[in-house]
C-alpha positions as a LaTeX table, in Angstrom:
\begin{tabular}{lrrr}
\hline
Residue & $x$ (\AA) & $y$ (\AA) & $z$ (\AA) \\
\hline
Met1 & $-68.79$ & $-1.86$ & $-22.18$ \\
Arg2 & $-66.89$ & $-2.61$ & $-18.96$ \\
Ala3 & $-65.18$ & $-5.96$ & $-18.59$ \\
Val4 & $-62.75$ & $-7.58$ & $-16.18$ \\
Arg5 & $-59.66$ & $-8.77$ & $-18.07$ \\
Phe6 & $-56.15$ & $-10.05$ & $-17.50$ \\
His7 & $-53.41$ & $-9.11$ & $-19.97$ \\
Glu8 & $-50.87$ & $-11.52$ & $-18.50$ \\
Tyr9 & $-50.98$ & $-14.60$ & $-16.29$ \\
Gly10 & $-50.51$ & $-14.22$ & $-12.56$ \\
Gly11 & $-52.18$ & $-13.53$ & $-9.23$ \\
Thr12 & $-55.35$ & $-11.57$ & $-8.63$ \\
Asp13 & $-53.42$ & $-8.34$ & $-9.20$ \\
Val14 & $-53.43$ & $-8.98$ & $-12.98$ \\
Leu15 & $-57.24$ & $-8.53$ & $-13.08$ \\
Arg16 & $-58.48$ & $-5.08$ & $-14.03$ \\
Val17 & $-61.67$ & $-3.44$ & $-15.31$ \\
Asp18 & $-61.26$ & $-2.24$ & $-18.92$ \\
Asp19 & $-63.53$ & $-0.20$ & $-21.17$ \\
Ile20 & $-63.76$ & $-2.19$ & $-24.42$ \\
Glu21 & $-65.97$ & $-2.45$ & $-27.47$ \\
Arg22 & $-69.23$ & $-4.36$ & $-27.05$ \\
Pro23 & $-69.02$ & $-7.68$ & $-28.97$ \\
Thr24 & $-71.23$ & $-8.47$ & $-31.95$ \\
Pro25 & $-72.87$ & $-11.90$ & $-32.12$ \\
Gly26 & $-72.05$ & $-14.20$ & $-35.02$ \\
Pro27 & $-74.73$ & $-16.04$ & $-37.03$ \\
Glu28 & $-75.16$ & $-18.77$ & $-34.37$ \\
Glu29 & $-74.46$ & $-16.59$ & $-31.33$ \\
Val30 & $-76.48$ & $-14.59$ & $-28.82$ \\
Leu31 & $-75.47$ & $-11.29$ & $-27.22$ \\
Leu32 & $-76.43$ & $-11.37$ & $-23.55$ \\
Glu33 & $-76.64$ & $-8.31$ & $-21.33$ \\
Val34 & $-75.14$ & $-9.81$ & $-18.18$ \\
Glu35 & $-77.11$ & $-9.36$ & $-14.98$ \\
Ala36 & $-75.12$ & $-11.91$ & $-12.97$ \\
Ala37 & $-72.01$ & $-14.03$ & $-13.49$ \\
Ala38 & $-70.66$ & $-16.73$ & $-11.19$ \\
Val39 & $-67.11$ & $-17.22$ & $-9.96$ \\
Asn40 & $-65.68$ & $-20.74$ & $-10.03$ \\
Pro41 & $-62.28$ & $-22.20$ & $-9.09$ \\
Val42 & $-61.63$ & $-23.00$ & $-12.75$ \\
Asp43 & $-61.67$ & $-19.25$ & $-13.50$ \\
Thr44 & $-58.54$ & $-18.85$ & $-11.39$ \\
Tyr45 & $-56.74$ & $-21.66$ & $-13.25$ \\
Phe46 & $-57.15$ & $-19.79$ & $-16.54$ \\
Arg47 & $-55.95$ & $-16.58$ & $-14.88$ \\
Thr48 & $-52.76$ & $-18.21$ & $-13.60$ \\
Gly49 & $-52.09$ & $-19.96$ & $-16.90$ \\
Asp50 & $-52.42$ & $-23.46$ & $-15.43$ \\
Tyr51 & $-55.15$ & $-23.84$ & $-18.04$ \\
Glu52 & $-54.54$ & $-21.91$ & $-21.26$ \\
Pro53 & $-57.45$ & $-19.76$ & $-22.44$ \\
Gly54 & $-57.67$ & $-18.08$ & $-25.82$ \\
Glu55 & $-55.45$ & $-15.21$ & $-26.84$ \\
Leu56 & $-54.80$ & $-12.57$ & $-24.17$ \\
Pro57 & $-56.20$ & $-10.22$ & $-22.98$ \\
Trp58 & $-58.89$ & $-12.46$ & $-21.55$ \\
Ile59 & $-62.21$ & $-12.04$ & $-19.71$ \\
Pro60 & $-62.65$ & $-14.66$ & $-16.95$ \\
Gly61 & $-65.92$ & $-16.32$ & $-16.03$ \\
Ser62 & $-67.63$ & $-19.54$ & $-17.13$ \\
Asp63 & $-71.33$ & $-18.86$ & $-16.61$ \\
Cys64 & $-73.85$ & $-16.03$ & $-16.51$ \\
Ala65 & $-77.48$ & $-15.03$ & $-16.80$ \\
Gly66 & $-79.21$ & $-11.99$ & $-18.24$ \\
Thr67 & $-81.32$ & $-10.62$ & $-21.06$ \\
Val68 & $-80.90$ & $-11.31$ & $-24.78$ \\
Ala69 & $-79.76$ & $-8.03$ & $-26.38$ \\
Ala70 & $-79.30$ & $-9.35$ & $-29.94$ \\
Thr71 & $-79.17$ & $-12.62$ & $-31.85$ \\
Gly72 & $-77.40$ & $-13.95$ & $-34.91$ \\
Glu73 & $-79.39$ & $-14.71$ & $-38.04$ \\
Arg74 & $-79.43$ & $-18.49$ & $-37.46$ \\
Val75 & $-80.49$ & $-18.39$ & $-33.81$ \\
Ala76 & $-83.95$ & $-19.89$ & $-33.24$ \\
Ser77 & $-84.29$ & $-20.76$ & $-29.55$ \\
Val78 & $-84.31$ & $-17.21$ & $-28.11$ \\
Thr79 & $-85.20$ & $-13.72$ & $-29.30$ \\
Glu80 & $-84.32$ & $-10.20$ & $-28.18$ \\
Gly81 & $-85.74$ & $-9.51$ & $-24.71$ \\
Asp82 & $-85.78$ & $-13.15$ & $-23.56$ \\
Arg83 & $-84.11$ & $-14.09$ & $-20.30$ \\
Ala84 & $-81.39$ & $-16.73$ & $-20.61$ \\
Phe85 & $-78.51$ & $-18.37$ & $-18.75$ \\
Ala86 & $-75.34$ & $-19.90$ & $-20.14$ \\
Thr87 & $-72.19$ & $-21.85$ & $-19.36$ \\
Gly88 & $-69.16$ & $-23.40$ & $-21.05$ \\
Leu89 & $-67.46$ & $-20.02$ & $-21.52$ \\
Gly90 & $-64.14$ & $-18.58$ & $-20.36$ \\
Asn91 & $-61.98$ & $-21.31$ & $-21.93$ \\
Trp92 & $-61.59$ & $-20.80$ & $-25.70$ \\
Leu93 & $-64.54$ & $-18.37$ & $-25.61$ \\
Gln94 & $-64.28$ & $-15.02$ & $-23.82$ \\
Gly95 & $-65.77$ & $-15.14$ & $-20.32$ \\
Thr96 & $-68.66$ & $-13.59$ & $-18.46$ \\
Cys97 & $-67.32$ & $-11.00$ & $-15.99$ \\
Ala98 & $-68.48$ & $-8.17$ & $-18.22$ \\
Glu99 & $-71.56$ & $-6.12$ & $-19.01$ \\
Tyr100 & $-72.16$ & $-8.05$ & $-22.25$ \\
Val101 & $-71.02$ & $-11.43$ & $-23.57$ \\
Thr102 & $-71.52$ & $-13.35$ & $-26.82$ \\
Val103 & $-72.68$ & $-16.93$ & $-26.30$ \\
Pro104 & $-73.10$ & $-19.79$ & $-28.81$ \\
Glu105 & $-76.77$ & $-20.77$ & $-28.97$ \\
Ser106 & $-75.75$ & $-24.31$ & $-27.97$ \\
His107 & $-74.40$ & $-22.98$ & $-24.65$ \\
Leu108 & $-77.57$ & $-21.36$ & $-23.28$ \\
Ala109 & $-81.22$ & $-21.94$ & $-22.41$ \\
Gln110 & $-84.16$ & $-19.75$ & $-21.50$ \\
Leu111 & $-84.40$ & $-18.77$ & $-17.84$ \\
Pro112 & $-87.91$ & $-19.00$ & $-16.35$ \\
Glu113 & $-89.46$ & $-15.71$ & $-15.18$ \\
Ala114 & $-89.71$ & $-16.99$ & $-11.62$ \\
Val115 & $-85.95$ & $-17.68$ & $-11.43$ \\
Ser116 & $-83.56$ & $-14.81$ & $-10.68$ \\
Ala117 & $-80.55$ & $-14.03$ & $-12.83$ \\
Glu118 & $-78.34$ & $-14.63$ & $-9.80$ \\
Ala119 & $-79.77$ & $-18.13$ & $-9.41$ \\
Gly120 & $-79.30$ & $-18.82$ & $-13.11$ \\
Ala121 & $-75.67$ & $-17.77$ & $-13.02$ \\
Ala122 & $-75.03$ & $-19.65$ & $-9.79$ \\
Val123 & $-76.42$ & $-22.93$ & $-11.08$ \\
Ala124 & $-75.13$ & $-23.06$ & $-14.65$ \\
Leu125 & $-71.60$ & $-24.53$ & $-14.48$ \\
Val126 & $-72.04$ & $-26.47$ & $-11.25$ \\
Gly127 & $-75.49$ & $-27.70$ & $-12.27$ \\
Val128 & $-74.22$ & $-29.07$ & $-15.57$ \\
Thr129 & $-71.28$ & $-30.65$ & $-13.73$ \\
Ala130 & $-73.54$ & $-32.30$ & $-11.16$ \\
Trp131 & $-75.88$ & $-33.51$ & $-13.92$ \\
Gln132 & $-72.98$ & $-34.96$ & $-15.93$ \\
Thr133 & $-71.68$ & $-36.85$ & $-12.90$ \\
Leu134 & $-74.87$ & $-38.18$ & $-11.33$ \\
Val135 & $-77.19$ & $-38.63$ & $-14.31$ \\
Thr136 & $-75.08$ & $-38.98$ & $-17.46$ \\
Ala137 & $-71.96$ & $-40.75$ & $-16.18$ \\
Cys138 & $-73.33$ & $-42.71$ & $-13.22$ \\
Ser139 & $-77.01$ & $-43.23$ & $-14.16$ \\
Leu140 & $-78.22$ & $-42.56$ & $-10.61$ \\
Glu141 & $-81.60$ & $-44.23$ & $-10.07$ \\
Pro142 & $-84.43$ & $-43.60$ & $-7.57$ \\
Ala143 & $-83.92$ & $-45.33$ & $-4.20$ \\
Glu144 & $-80.17$ & $-45.71$ & $-4.76$ \\
Arg145 & $-77.78$ & $-44.17$ & $-2.24$ \\
Ala146 & $-75.52$ & $-41.30$ & $-3.36$ \\
Leu147 & $-72.46$ & $-40.06$ & $-1.47$ \\
Ile148 & $-71.60$ & $-36.42$ & $-2.26$ \\
His149 & $-68.22$ & $-35.36$ & $-0.94$ \\
Gly150 & $-68.12$ & $-31.68$ & 0.02 \\
Gly151 & $-71.84$ & $-31.00$ & 0.06 \\
Ser152 & $-71.41$ & $-27.30$ & 0.91 \\
Gly153 & $-69.41$ & $-26.58$ & $-2.25$ \\
Gly154 & $-70.71$ & $-25.15$ & $-5.50$ \\
Val155 & $-71.11$ & $-28.52$ & $-7.21$ \\
Gly156 & $-71.83$ & $-30.32$ & $-3.95$ \\
His157 & $-74.86$ & $-28.34$ & $-2.81$ \\
Ile158 & $-76.45$ & $-28.68$ & $-6.27$ \\
Ala159 & $-75.60$ & $-32.40$ & $-6.48$ \\
Val160 & $-77.33$ & $-32.98$ & $-3.13$ \\
Gln161 & $-80.49$ & $-31.40$ & $-4.52$ \\
Leu162 & $-80.31$ & $-33.20$ & $-7.87$ \\
Ala163 & $-79.85$ & $-36.58$ & $-6.20$ \\
Ala164 & $-82.77$ & $-35.91$ & $-3.85$ \\
Ala165 & $-84.96$ & $-34.70$ & $-6.74$ \\
Asn166 & $-84.13$ & $-37.95$ & $-8.54$ \\
Gly167 & $-85.49$ & $-39.95$ & $-5.62$ \\
Ala168 & $-82.12$ & $-41.10$ & $-4.30$ \\
Gln169 & $-81.06$ & $-41.27$ & $-0.66$ \\
Val170 & $-78.29$ & $-38.77$ & $-0.06$ \\
Thr171 & $-75.24$ & $-38.89$ & 2.19 \\
Thr172 & $-72.90$ & $-35.91$ & 2.18 \\
Thr173 & $-69.93$ & $-34.51$ & 4.09 \\
Ala174 & $-69.36$ & $-30.94$ & 5.27 \\
Ser175 & $-68.22$ & $-28.82$ & 8.19 \\
Pro176 & $-70.70$ & $-28.99$ & 11.09 \\
Asn177 & $-71.90$ & $-25.39$ & 10.62 \\
Tyr178 & $-73.45$ & $-26.39$ & 7.25 \\
His179 & $-75.21$ & $-29.58$ & 8.34 \\
Asp180 & $-78.66$ & $-28.09$ & 8.97 \\
Gln181 & $-78.64$ & $-26.24$ & 5.64 \\
Leu182 & $-77.73$ & $-29.41$ & 3.76 \\
Val183 & $-80.57$ & $-31.30$ & 5.41 \\
Asp184 & $-82.89$ & $-28.51$ & 4.26 \\
Leu185 & $-81.51$ & $-28.96$ & 0.72 \\
Gly186 & $-82.40$ & $-32.65$ & 0.73 \\
Ala187 & $-79.57$ & $-34.60$ & 2.39 \\
Asp188 & $-80.63$ & $-37.60$ & 4.46 \\
Asp189 & $-77.35$ & $-38.01$ & 6.32 \\
Val190 & $-74.66$ & $-35.35$ & 6.81 \\
Phe191 & $-71.31$ & $-36.13$ & 8.42 \\
Asp192 & $-68.33$ & $-34.04$ & 9.45 \\
Tyr193 & $-65.65$ & $-34.96$ & 6.90 \\
Ser194 & $-62.99$ & $-34.80$ & 9.64 \\
Arg195 & $-64.50$ & $-37.39$ & 11.98 \\
Gly196 & $-62.29$ & $-40.39$ & 12.64 \\
Asp197 & $-64.98$ & $-43.00$ & 12.02 \\
Leu198 & $-66.30$ & $-41.44$ & 8.80 \\
Ala199 & $-66.12$ & $-44.67$ & 6.79 \\
Asp200 & $-68.12$ & $-46.58$ & 9.40 \\
Ala201 & $-70.70$ & $-43.78$ & 9.58 \\
Val202 & $-71.14$ & $-43.70$ & 5.80 \\
Val203 & $-71.57$ & $-47.47$ & 5.54 \\
Lys204 & $-74.01$ & $-47.52$ & 8.44 \\
Ala205 & $-76.14$ & $-44.89$ & 6.70 \\
Gly206 & $-76.09$ & $-47.03$ & 3.56 \\
Ala207 & $-73.24$ & $-48.10$ & 1.30 \\
Pro208 & $-73.34$ & $-45.67$ & $-1.66$ \\
Asp209 & $-74.19$ & $-46.84$ & $-5.18$ \\
Val210 & $-72.93$ & $-43.57$ & $-6.68$ \\
Ile211 & $-70.12$ & $-41.39$ & $-5.32$ \\
Leu212 & $-69.28$ & $-37.85$ & $-6.43$ \\
Asp213 & $-65.64$ & $-37.21$ & $-5.58$ \\
His214 & $-64.12$ & $-33.73$ & $-5.90$ \\
Arg215 & $-60.71$ & $-34.74$ & $-4.47$ \\
Leu216 & $-59.86$ & $-38.08$ & $-6.00$ \\
Asp217 & $-56.28$ & $-38.16$ & $-4.70$ \\
Asp218 & $-57.56$ & $-37.81$ & $-1.13$ \\
Tyr219 & $-60.68$ & $-39.98$ & $-1.22$ \\
Leu220 & $-60.35$ & $-42.68$ & $-3.88$ \\
Ala221 & $-59.24$ & $-45.33$ & $-1.38$ \\
Phe222 & $-62.02$ & $-44.21$ & 0.97 \\
Asp223 & $-64.55$ & $-44.46$ & $-1.87$ \\
Ala224 & $-63.49$ & $-48.04$ & $-2.60$ \\
Glu225 & $-63.82$ & $-48.94$ & 1.07 \\
Val226 & $-67.36$ & $-47.65$ & 1.57 \\
Ala227 & $-68.83$ & $-48.31$ & $-1.89$ \\
Ala228 & $-71.62$ & $-50.77$ & $-2.52$ \\
Gln229 & $-71.22$ & $-53.68$ & $-4.93$ \\
Gly230 & $-71.12$ & $-52.34$ & $-8.49$ \\
Ala231 & $-70.85$ & $-48.71$ & $-7.37$ \\
Arg232 & $-70.04$ & $-45.93$ & $-9.81$ \\
Ile233 & $-67.56$ & $-43.20$ & $-8.83$ \\
Ala234 & $-67.56$ & $-39.84$ & $-10.63$ \\
Ala235 & $-64.32$ & $-37.86$ & $-10.35$ \\
Ile236 & $-64.41$ & $-34.12$ & $-10.97$ \\
Gly237 & $-61.18$ & $-32.99$ & $-9.31$ \\
Asn238 & $-57.81$ & $-33.86$ & $-7.80$ \\
Thr239 & $-54.48$ & $-32.16$ & $-7.27$ \\
Asp240 & $-52.21$ & $-35.20$ & $-7.74$ \\
Pro241 & $-52.23$ & $-36.58$ & $-11.30$ \\
Ala242 & $-51.04$ & $-39.94$ & $-9.93$ \\
Ala243 & $-54.17$ & $-40.60$ & $-7.84$ \\
Thr244 & $-54.87$ & $-44.33$ & $-7.85$ \\
Phe245 & $-56.51$ & $-47.16$ & $-5.90$ \\
Glu246 & $-54.63$ & $-48.52$ & $-2.90$ \\
Asn247 & $-56.37$ & $-51.90$ & $-2.97$ \\
Val248 & $-57.02$ & $-53.07$ & $-6.52$ \\
Pro249 & $-58.36$ & $-56.54$ & $-5.51$ \\
Arg250 & $-61.05$ & $-54.86$ & $-3.36$ \\
Cys251 & $-62.10$ & $-52.70$ & $-6.29$ \\
Arg252 & $-62.17$ & $-55.68$ & $-8.63$ \\
Ala253 & $-64.22$ & $-57.70$ & $-6.15$ \\
Lys254 & $-66.76$ & $-54.87$ & $-5.88$ \\
Ala255 & $-66.79$ & $-54.32$ & $-9.68$ \\
Leu256 & $-66.30$ & $-50.59$ & $-9.19$ \\
Ser257 & $-66.19$ & $-48.16$ & $-12.11$ \\
Val258 & $-64.62$ & $-44.69$ & $-12.15$ \\
His259 & $-65.83$ & $-41.96$ & $-14.51$ \\
His260 & $-63.66$ & $-38.87$ & $-15.05$ \\
Val261 & $-65.98$ & $-35.96$ & $-15.78$ \\
Ser262 & $-65.33$ & $-32.46$ & $-17.11$ \\
Met263 & $-68.20$ & $-30.03$ & $-17.53$ \\
Phe264 & $-66.50$ & $-28.61$ & $-20.64$ \\
Asn265 & $-66.93$ & $-32.00$ & $-22.36$ \\
Thr266 & $-70.73$ & $-31.83$ & $-22.16$ \\
Pro267 & $-72.07$ & $-32.63$ & $-25.66$ \\
Glu268 & $-74.95$ & $-30.15$ & $-25.49$ \\
Phe269 & $-75.08$ & $-27.56$ & $-22.72$ \\
Ser270 & $-78.49$ & $-26.22$ & $-23.71$ \\
Ala271 & $-80.31$ & $-29.52$ & $-23.12$ \\
Val272 & $-78.96$ & $-29.89$ & $-19.59$ \\
Leu273 & $-79.53$ & $-26.20$ & $-18.79$ \\
Ala274 & $-83.16$ & $-26.57$ & $-19.89$ \\
Arg275 & $-83.62$ & $-29.47$ & $-17.45$ \\
Leu276 & $-82.07$ & $-27.41$ & $-14.66$ \\
Ala277 & $-84.37$ & $-24.50$ & $-15.54$ \\
Thr278 & $-87.40$ & $-26.78$ & $-15.17$ \\
Leu279 & $-86.23$ & $-28.01$ & $-11.77$ \\
Met280 & $-85.68$ & $-24.44$ & $-10.57$ \\
Ala281 & $-89.09$ & $-23.32$ & $-11.83$ \\
Glu282 & $-90.69$ & $-26.22$ & $-9.95$ \\
Asp283 & $-88.74$ & $-25.41$ & $-6.74$ \\
Glu284 & $-86.89$ & $-28.73$ & $-6.90$ \\
Leu285 & $-83.55$ & $-26.95$ & $-7.20$ \\
Ala286 & $-82.46$ & $-23.76$ & $-5.44$ \\
Pro287 & $-78.83$ & $-22.63$ & $-5.86$ \\
Val288 & $-77.51$ & $-20.74$ & $-2.86$ \\
Val289 & $-75.80$ & $-17.38$ & $-3.46$ \\
Ala290 & $-73.29$ & $-16.95$ & $-0.64$ \\
Arg291 & $-71.82$ & $-13.56$ & $-1.63$ \\
Arg292 & $-72.15$ & $-10.86$ & $-4.27$ \\
Tyr293 & $-69.38$ & $-8.76$ & $-5.87$ \\
Asp294 & $-69.07$ & $-5.79$ & $-8.23$ \\
Leu295 & $-66.80$ & $-5.99$ & $-11.29$ \\
Glu296 & $-64.15$ & $-4.08$ & $-9.35$ \\
Asp297 & $-64.23$ & $-6.78$ & $-6.66$ \\
Val298 & $-63.61$ & $-9.77$ & $-8.94$ \\
Pro299 & $-59.99$ & $-10.06$ & $-7.66$ \\
Thr300 & $-61.39$ & $-10.51$ & $-4.15$ \\
Ala301 & $-63.88$ & $-13.08$ & $-5.43$ \\
His302 & $-61.05$ & $-15.04$ & $-7.09$ \\
Asp303 & $-59.24$ & $-15.14$ & $-3.77$ \\
Asp304 & $-62.36$ & $-16.04$ & $-1.79$ \\
Val305 & $-63.45$ & $-18.90$ & $-4.07$ \\
Leu306 & $-60.18$ & $-20.72$ & $-3.33$ \\
Asn307 & $-59.54$ & $-19.78$ & 0.27 \\
Asp308 & $-62.79$ & $-19.05$ & 2.13 \\
Ser309 & $-65.42$ & $-21.37$ & 3.57 \\
Phe310 & $-69.00$ & $-20.83$ & 2.43 \\
Leu311 & $-72.03$ & $-22.79$ & 1.26 \\
Gly312 & $-73.10$ & $-22.21$ & $-2.32$ \\
Lys313 & $-71.75$ & $-19.87$ & $-4.99$ \\
Leu314 & $-70.10$ & $-16.46$ & $-5.40$ \\
Val315 & $-71.86$ & $-14.15$ & $-7.87$ \\
Val316 & $-70.71$ & $-11.00$ & $-9.71$ \\
Thr317 & $-73.31$ & $-8.38$ & $-10.63$ \\
Pro318 & $-71.90$ & $-6.00$ & $-13.30$ \\
\hline
\end{tabular}
């Protein structure tokens, strides 16, 4: 099979397409023929060595969708020929930018016939992340107000839809050229993240009960300022490990809680993926595919996912 691999850590130039042996699934694994794989910022961190994957050479990619080509003897949830989508790969398990990938049964779920492989790949990692932040960590309830920072991003545009599907009121931030699309996805209020009176605008729309923050070092103080009493903040990213509150008494007075969330810590991927599959089948959730790439173009996709502006996800089609 063909697979994108890196044999050493570095820039996008270390990625190359290799011809390698097709993997064989273990007793509790599934062999998927990959029809689509998504590109996520975390893929680039493994490539550079900021996060250490398994033993090199390594295939990048955290999520995919396709057709079950074979199953291990203990697998019960899918059979050969089923459509499925998966996530939680590319860290200590080889990744998804390949024609075939072996996936633990616990990391996948069946993909409904009405949902494309591209949509399945695009939603897997970011959908589980959004679910872990809004539902599992922060227990978002109907009629509460959610603030989603960066609504045009991979996690953000799914989180907007999940919050809306849960009956919450949704505030999000994005560049002006994405505002109309985010309203179509379910946002009630969309603000330019660069406006000078952003805090006032957010509070006027409704002080958020739940906040999804993808840049904690930039927005934690802002979150504390705009949050409702007893608000829950879910943190999924920051670049400064020393990110902290500027005004601790304010946070204490509001009884704020902060939950640090990593998608890779999800106890059972398959259960969350199955919920996402149901939402997609019922048209409550529609991941946006911004661009498509061949295997040969994965280096470009790695560059684009960090440096370009787009709404939704980047998808590789082997």
